[in-house]
mmCIF file of C-alpha atoms in Angstrom:
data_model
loop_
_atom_site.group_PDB
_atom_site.id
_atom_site.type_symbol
_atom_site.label_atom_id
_atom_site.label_comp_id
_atom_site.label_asym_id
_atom_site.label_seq_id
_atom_site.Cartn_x
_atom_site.Cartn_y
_atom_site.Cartn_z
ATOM 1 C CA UNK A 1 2.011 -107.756 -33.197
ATOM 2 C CA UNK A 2 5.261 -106.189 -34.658
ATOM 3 C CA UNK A 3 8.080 -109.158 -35.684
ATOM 4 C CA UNK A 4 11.403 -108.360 -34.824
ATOM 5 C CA UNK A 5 13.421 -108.252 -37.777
ATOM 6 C CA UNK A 6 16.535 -109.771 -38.371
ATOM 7 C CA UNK A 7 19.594 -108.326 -36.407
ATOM 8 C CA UNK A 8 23.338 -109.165 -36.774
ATOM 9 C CA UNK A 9 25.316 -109.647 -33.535
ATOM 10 C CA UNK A 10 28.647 -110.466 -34.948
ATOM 11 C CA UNK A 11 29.191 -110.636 -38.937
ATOM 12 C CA UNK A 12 30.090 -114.179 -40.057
ATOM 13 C CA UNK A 13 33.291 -114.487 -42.033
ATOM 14 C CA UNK A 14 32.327 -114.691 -45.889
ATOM 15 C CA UNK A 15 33.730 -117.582 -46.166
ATOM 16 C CA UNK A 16 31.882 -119.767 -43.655
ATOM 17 C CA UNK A 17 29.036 -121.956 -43.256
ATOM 18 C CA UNK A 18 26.621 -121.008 -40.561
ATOM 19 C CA UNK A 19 24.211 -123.229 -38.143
ATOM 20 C CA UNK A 20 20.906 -122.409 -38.759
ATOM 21 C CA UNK A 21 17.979 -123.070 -36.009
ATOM 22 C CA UNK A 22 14.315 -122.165 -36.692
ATOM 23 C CA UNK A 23 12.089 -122.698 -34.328
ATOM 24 C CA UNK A 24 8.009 -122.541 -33.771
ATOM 25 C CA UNK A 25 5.858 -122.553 -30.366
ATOM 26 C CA UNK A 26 2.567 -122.698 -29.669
ATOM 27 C CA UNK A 27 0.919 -121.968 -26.609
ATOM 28 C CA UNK A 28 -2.098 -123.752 -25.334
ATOM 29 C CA UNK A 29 -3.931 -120.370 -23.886
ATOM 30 C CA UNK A 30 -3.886 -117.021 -24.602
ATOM 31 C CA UNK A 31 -2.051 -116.076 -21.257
ATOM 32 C CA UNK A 32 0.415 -118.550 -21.916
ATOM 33 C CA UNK A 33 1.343 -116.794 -25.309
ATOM 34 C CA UNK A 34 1.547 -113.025 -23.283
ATOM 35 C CA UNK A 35 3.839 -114.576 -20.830
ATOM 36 C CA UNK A 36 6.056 -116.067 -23.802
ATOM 37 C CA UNK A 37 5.809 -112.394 -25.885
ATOM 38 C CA UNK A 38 6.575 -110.467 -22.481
ATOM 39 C CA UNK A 39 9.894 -112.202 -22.148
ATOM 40 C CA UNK A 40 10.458 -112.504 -25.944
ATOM 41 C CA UNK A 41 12.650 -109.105 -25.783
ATOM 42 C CA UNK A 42 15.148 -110.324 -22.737
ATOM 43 C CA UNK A 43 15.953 -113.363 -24.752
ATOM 44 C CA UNK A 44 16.778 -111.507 -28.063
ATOM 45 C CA UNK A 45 18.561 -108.909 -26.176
ATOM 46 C CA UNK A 46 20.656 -111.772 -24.927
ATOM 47 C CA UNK A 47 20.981 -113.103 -28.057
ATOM 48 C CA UNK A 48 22.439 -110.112 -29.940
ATOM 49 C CA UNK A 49 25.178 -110.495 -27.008
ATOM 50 C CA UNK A 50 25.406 -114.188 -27.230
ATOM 51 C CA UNK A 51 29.440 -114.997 -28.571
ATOM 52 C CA UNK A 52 28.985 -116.669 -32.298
ATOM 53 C CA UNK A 53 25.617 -115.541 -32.947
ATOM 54 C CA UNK A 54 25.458 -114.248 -36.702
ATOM 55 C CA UNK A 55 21.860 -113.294 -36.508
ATOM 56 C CA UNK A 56 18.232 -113.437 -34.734
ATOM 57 C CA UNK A 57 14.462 -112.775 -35.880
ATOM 58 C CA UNK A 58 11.698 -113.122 -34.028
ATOM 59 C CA UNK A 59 7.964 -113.420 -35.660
ATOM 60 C CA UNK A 60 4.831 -113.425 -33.002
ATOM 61 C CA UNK A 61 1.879 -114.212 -33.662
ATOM 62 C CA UNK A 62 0.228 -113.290 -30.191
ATOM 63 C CA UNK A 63 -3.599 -113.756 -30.906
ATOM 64 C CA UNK A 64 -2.802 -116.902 -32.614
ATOM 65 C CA UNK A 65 -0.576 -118.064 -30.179
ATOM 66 C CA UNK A 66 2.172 -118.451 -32.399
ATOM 67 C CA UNK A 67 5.932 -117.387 -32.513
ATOM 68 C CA UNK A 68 8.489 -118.352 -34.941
ATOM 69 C CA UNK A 69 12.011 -117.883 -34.098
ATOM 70 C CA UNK A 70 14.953 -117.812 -36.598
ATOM 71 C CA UNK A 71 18.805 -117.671 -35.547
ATOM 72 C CA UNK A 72 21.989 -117.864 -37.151
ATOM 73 C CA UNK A 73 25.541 -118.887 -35.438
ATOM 74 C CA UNK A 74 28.909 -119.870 -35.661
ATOM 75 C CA UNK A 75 28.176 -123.391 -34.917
ATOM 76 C CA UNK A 76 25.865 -126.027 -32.995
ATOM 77 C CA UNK A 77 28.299 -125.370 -30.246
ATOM 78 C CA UNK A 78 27.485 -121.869 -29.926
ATOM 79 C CA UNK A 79 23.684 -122.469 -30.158
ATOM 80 C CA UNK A 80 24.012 -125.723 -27.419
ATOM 81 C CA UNK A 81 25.835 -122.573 -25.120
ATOM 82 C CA UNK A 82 23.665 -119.887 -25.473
ATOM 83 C CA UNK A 83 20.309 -122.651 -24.898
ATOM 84 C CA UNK A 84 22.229 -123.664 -21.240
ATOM 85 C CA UNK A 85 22.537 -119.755 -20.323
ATOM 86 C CA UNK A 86 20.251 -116.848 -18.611
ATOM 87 C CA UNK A 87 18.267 -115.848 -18.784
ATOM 88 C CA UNK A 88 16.882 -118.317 -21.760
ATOM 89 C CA UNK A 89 17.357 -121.608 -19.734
ATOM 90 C CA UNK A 90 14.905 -120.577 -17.011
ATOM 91 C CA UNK A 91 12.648 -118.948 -19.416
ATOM 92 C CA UNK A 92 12.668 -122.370 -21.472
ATOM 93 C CA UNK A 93 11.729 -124.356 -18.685
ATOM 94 C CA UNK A 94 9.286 -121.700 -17.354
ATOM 95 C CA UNK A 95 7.612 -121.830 -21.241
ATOM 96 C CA UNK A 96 7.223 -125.392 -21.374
ATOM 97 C CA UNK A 97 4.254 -125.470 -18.939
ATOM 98 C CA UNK A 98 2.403 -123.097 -21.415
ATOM 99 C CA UNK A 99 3.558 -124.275 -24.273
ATOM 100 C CA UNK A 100 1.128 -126.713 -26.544
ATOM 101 C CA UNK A 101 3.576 -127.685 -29.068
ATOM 102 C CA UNK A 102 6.872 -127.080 -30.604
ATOM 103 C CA UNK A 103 8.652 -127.513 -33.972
ATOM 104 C CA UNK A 104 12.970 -127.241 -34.244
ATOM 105 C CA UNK A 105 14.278 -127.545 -37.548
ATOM 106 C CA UNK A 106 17.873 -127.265 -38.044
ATOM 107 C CA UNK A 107 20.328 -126.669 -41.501
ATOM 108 C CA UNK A 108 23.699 -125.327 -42.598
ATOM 109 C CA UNK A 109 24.274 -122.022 -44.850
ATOM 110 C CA UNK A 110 26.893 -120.618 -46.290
ATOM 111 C CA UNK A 111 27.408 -117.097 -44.248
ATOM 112 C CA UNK A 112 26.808 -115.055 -47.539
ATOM 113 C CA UNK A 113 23.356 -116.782 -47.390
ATOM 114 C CA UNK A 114 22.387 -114.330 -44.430
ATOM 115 C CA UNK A 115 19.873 -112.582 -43.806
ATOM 116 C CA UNK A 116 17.777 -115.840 -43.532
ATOM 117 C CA UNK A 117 14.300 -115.376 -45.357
ATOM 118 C CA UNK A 118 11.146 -116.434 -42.939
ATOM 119 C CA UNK A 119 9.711 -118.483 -45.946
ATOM 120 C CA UNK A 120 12.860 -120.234 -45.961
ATOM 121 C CA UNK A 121 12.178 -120.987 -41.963
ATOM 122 C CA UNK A 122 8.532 -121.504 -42.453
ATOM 123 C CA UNK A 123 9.161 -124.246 -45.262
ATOM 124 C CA UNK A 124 11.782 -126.611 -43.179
ATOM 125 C CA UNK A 125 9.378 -126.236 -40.365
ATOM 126 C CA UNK A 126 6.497 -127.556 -42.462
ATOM 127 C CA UNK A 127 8.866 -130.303 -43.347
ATOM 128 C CA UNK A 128 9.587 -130.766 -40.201
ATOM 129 C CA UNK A 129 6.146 -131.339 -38.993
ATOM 130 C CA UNK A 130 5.295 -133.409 -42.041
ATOM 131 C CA UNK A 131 8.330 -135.949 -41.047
ATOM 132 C CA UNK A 132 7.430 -136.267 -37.742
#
């Protein structure tokens, strides 16, 4: 399946650091991971409107049950926010019966640092999973 590449909402000033959030799911069933892809393009659609959102990739691995997600915003606040609206909060809660495991990783950049790379994201999540 096709990733969706890396989008910019709203430019982040030169000059700032950015709040980073990578992300990876796994489903436990092959259904489970259709339901999560079908509703994959709602939630970036909302994110390219979210306020303080510098940037968004997605990276599905439907056969494998896999997706990756990479964002980049304006701060933790503006992350927090955009996880507590809709359509994502019900989607969320709707993908945690499906989902089989899940990996968050979170870091600071400086905003010239964007476009994030996905070996970049797939790294701190391996990290992540090793420190767990």
């Amino acid at each position: 399946m096709p990733d969706i590449p890396w989008s910019t909402p709203t430019p982040a000033d030169p000059g700032a650091e950015v709040h980073v959030m990578a992300s990876r799911f796994e489903t436990a069933t092959l259904t489970g991971a259709l339901r999560f892809f079908l509703k994959a393009p709602g939630i970036i659609r909302q994110m390219r409107k979210a306020p303080g959102a510098h940037g968004v990739a997605l990276r599905a691995r439907v056969l494998d049950r896999t997706f990756l997600t990479l964002s980049a915003w304006e701060d933790r606040d503006a992350l927090h926010r955009f996880a507590r609206s809709e359509p994502h909060r019900t989607s969320a809660r709707a993908a945690s019966a499906y989902t089989k495991e899940s990996v968050f990783t979170h870091w600071t950049v400086p905003a010239t640092e964007l476009p994030l790379t996905w070996a970049e994201a797939e790294r701190r999540l391996a990290e992540q999973e090793t420190n767990r």
